[in-house]
Amino acid sequence: MMTDNTATFPSVPQRRPVVIENGAIGMLLFVVCEVMMFAGLVSAFNIARAGAGGVWPPMGQPRLPLEETAINTIALLISGVLIAYTAQRFNRAKAVADQTTHRILLAAILLGVFFVGFQGMEWLALLKEGLTLTSSQHGSFFYLIVGMHALHAVGAILFLVICWINARRGKMGKSAFSAACVLWYFVVGVWPFLYLTLYL
Amino acid sequence: MSDSHDHHESHGFMSYAFSTDHKVIGMQYMFTGMAMALIGGFFAYAFRMQLAFPGMDVPLYGIVSSAEYNSLVTNHGTIMIFWVAMPVLIAAFGNFLIPLMIGCDDMVFPRLNRLSYQIFLLSAIVLISSFFVEGGGFGGAWTSYPPLSAKAEYNLTPLGSSLWLLAVALEFVAFLLGGINFITTVMNARAPGMTMDDIPMVIWMIVLASILFMASVGPLIAGAVMLFFDQQLGTAFFDPDRGGDPVLWQHLFWFFGHPEVYVVLLPAMGITADVMCVFARKKLFAYRTVLYTAIGTGVLSFFVWAHHQFISGIDPRMANLFTVTTLLISIPIAEMCFVYIATLYGGSIRLTTPMLWALAFLGEFMIGGVTGIFLGASGSDIYLHDSYFVLAHFHYTFFPIAIIGVFAGITFWYPKMFGKMMNETMGKIHFWGTVIPFNCIFIPLFLLGIGGQHRRIYNYEHFPELAGKSMQDMRVFATVSLCIMLIFQFVFLYNFFASLLKGKEAGKNPWKSNTLEWTTESPPPHGNWKELPNCYRGPYEYSVEGREEDYWPQNIPDDEPAGGAA
Ligand SMILES: [Cu+2]
């Protein structure tokens, strides 16, 4: 019943030259909203930290693993570069069927999965050390902000996986892939700021 | 092109409910918004009756308890802003008008569009269900300040407050999806030949409003998640006892809350611009000035939010700064009003129902704008803060936007939406029966506010200095005026539905208007046009010298003889 009206897509005939793909514009707008959301979270964190009077992390709360997370950060950044490279290769004519491009895309996705998995392990370790959502403002903000980022990362990875499957079948939409790229650039690009704000 | 149009023409309920047609989704938004407006209006009736006649057994409602009073006030505000003004002004008009006015057959993301409405409907259901859970609906005001909103032992609505928050969050998701669709569609799907200067003002305004919404809502989403965590997971983001900061919420909320005023104002401004040009038979005065002014207002609106915290304990130097930005923002808005008056000047004005609404919008909104100056100045705000003066000011801005502007739009595009004309006599009765009582409601409330009447009080009998006879008389006068205004809305509802059945046939272009939506049938078929139109000129070429007809539709090539469109 639901497929009735959607069977005939795409229904909008393109009647003017497209400068930016629909998917990319749409996702860019979404990213604007999400950037502002993280800006809100980070400024809230900074206000709370400033209000704590110089003792940060608060007494009795563990320090965040700055060094280990640096490895993770680099993995994520490499993934972003690989996606940019994939997008460039797809943009060249007929490259959608290219096996090497598919492998690069897969490598980028796996690096993203590594990032989320590593972060999850870090959470488990911190929970054991006594940093929980309600243990202090420090813990609340850490889990809230990193959790929000992880949510975006998982969403973007799923989106990229769908693109990868479609690319291997040879029917990947340009608009959808451009949207997935924009979302992944956002996930990669916002992380260093969050990392420096929260861990330092 | 015709082969991409073999849409299934099934007319069952399911195909209507799950349609991806922008016109159907626009109508769904409009009717849901109208239904919510009835609920919001009824709430206002119930709590105004309590204020005028304390302890009275209110007809159709019953006795209003103090907890119910708080919930009614809170949800009246929430509903009118988030479930009436936003869905009708942006989503309903945006969905219906954008593809029709820019000359394409649908939104670029039709399924996203359908999802947007479904999430919106879900949000409305969640909100309504929150009235019936244990403890009743949330009563901590539409601004939901913590710690009152964060702690169940303060607000006594453990479930109601979280459901309220969830409903608002869902509603934001719906508008986010809608806004993404609107902007992308206008960028990539305009008719060939339509330049930036040829886009009708109402479309520009809806696009700018969507951008404003998307740029401002992020911090509130952040705040809403934090508040939800405080309510349900025991965090203390806003709890001062455990290192949190309740004023932080006010900043996050009003960073969105103030631009939100312009999110709803701009579409109403756009509707009136289009209506005025058609019924003054004149070109919009200074098209680009209006556009740039609107953009400037949008940018400035991000730097005024702290005028809501003048007495929340912020640094007085910061208050000074925000006084300056707040007073500055009245300049572009005043400029727009002057431009509209210049558009009217020398025109051949036809006082049809939509034109009356458009003119009333301008007049009433200016009262709202001028009274805002007293609140934007931090000195006078110390006295007026949280009084009925604020309330009356706010309603003098929002009522013109959400009610008067919407009526201008509905009465103007009704022929296009349904193919029938509304009854003019009933339209005018409804107009005067709404606008006169509106002023009778809120002018007394200005006076009461200056007299020191504080907001959010259940029964003024408990406050000797506010319980005097002259003050109570004004409350009764306002409430009676409200009842009269609500009764006159039935004239509109009757006119709306009776005209569907027995209204005069509208034809393609009953108002002799230029914009593209008037070049197709009324109501437009699925796919909007048999052959999609091209655009050759701006939207406001009225009374052009040397032409036989006083209008020049956008889709007529320059060399075609005059009046070839109708
Ligand atoms: Cu404001």
Short mmCIF file of C-alpha atoms in Angstrom, two decimals, chain B residues 10 16 157 205 236 252 278 317 341 354 438 472 474 476 490 493-494 507 544 556 563:
data_model
loop_
_atom_site.label_atom_id
_atom_site.label_comp_id
_atom_site.label_asym_id
_atom_site.label_seq_id
_atom_site.Cartn_x
_atom_site.Cartn_y
_atom_site.Cartn_z
CA SER B 10 -6.01 5.59 -6.76
CA TYR B 16 -4.27 9.87 0.58
CA THR B 157 4.01 16.21 36.25
CA MET B 205 10.45 34.46 3.00
CA ALA B 236 22.28 17.72 36.83
CA LEU B 252 19.93 27.83 24.88
CA VAL B 278 -2.28 41.73 -6.35
CA ARG B 317 27.03 45.41 30.81
CA ILE B 341 3.01 51.25 2.62
CA PRO B 354 -7.55 38.79 1.75
CA PHE B 438 -8.73 41.01 19.20
CA GLN B 472 -11.27 42.87 37.53
CA MET B 474 -10.88 44.87 32.56
CA VAL B 476 -13.91 40.43 32.40
CA PHE B 490 -17.45 29.55 13.35
CA LEU B 493 -15.40 27.45 9.45
CA TYR B 494 -18.89 27.56 7.95
CA GLY B 507 -11.33 29.29 -12.74
CA VAL B 544 2.66 47.98 -16.83
CA ILE B 556 4.01 34.61 -21.02
CA GLY B 563 -3.63 39.01 -21.77
#
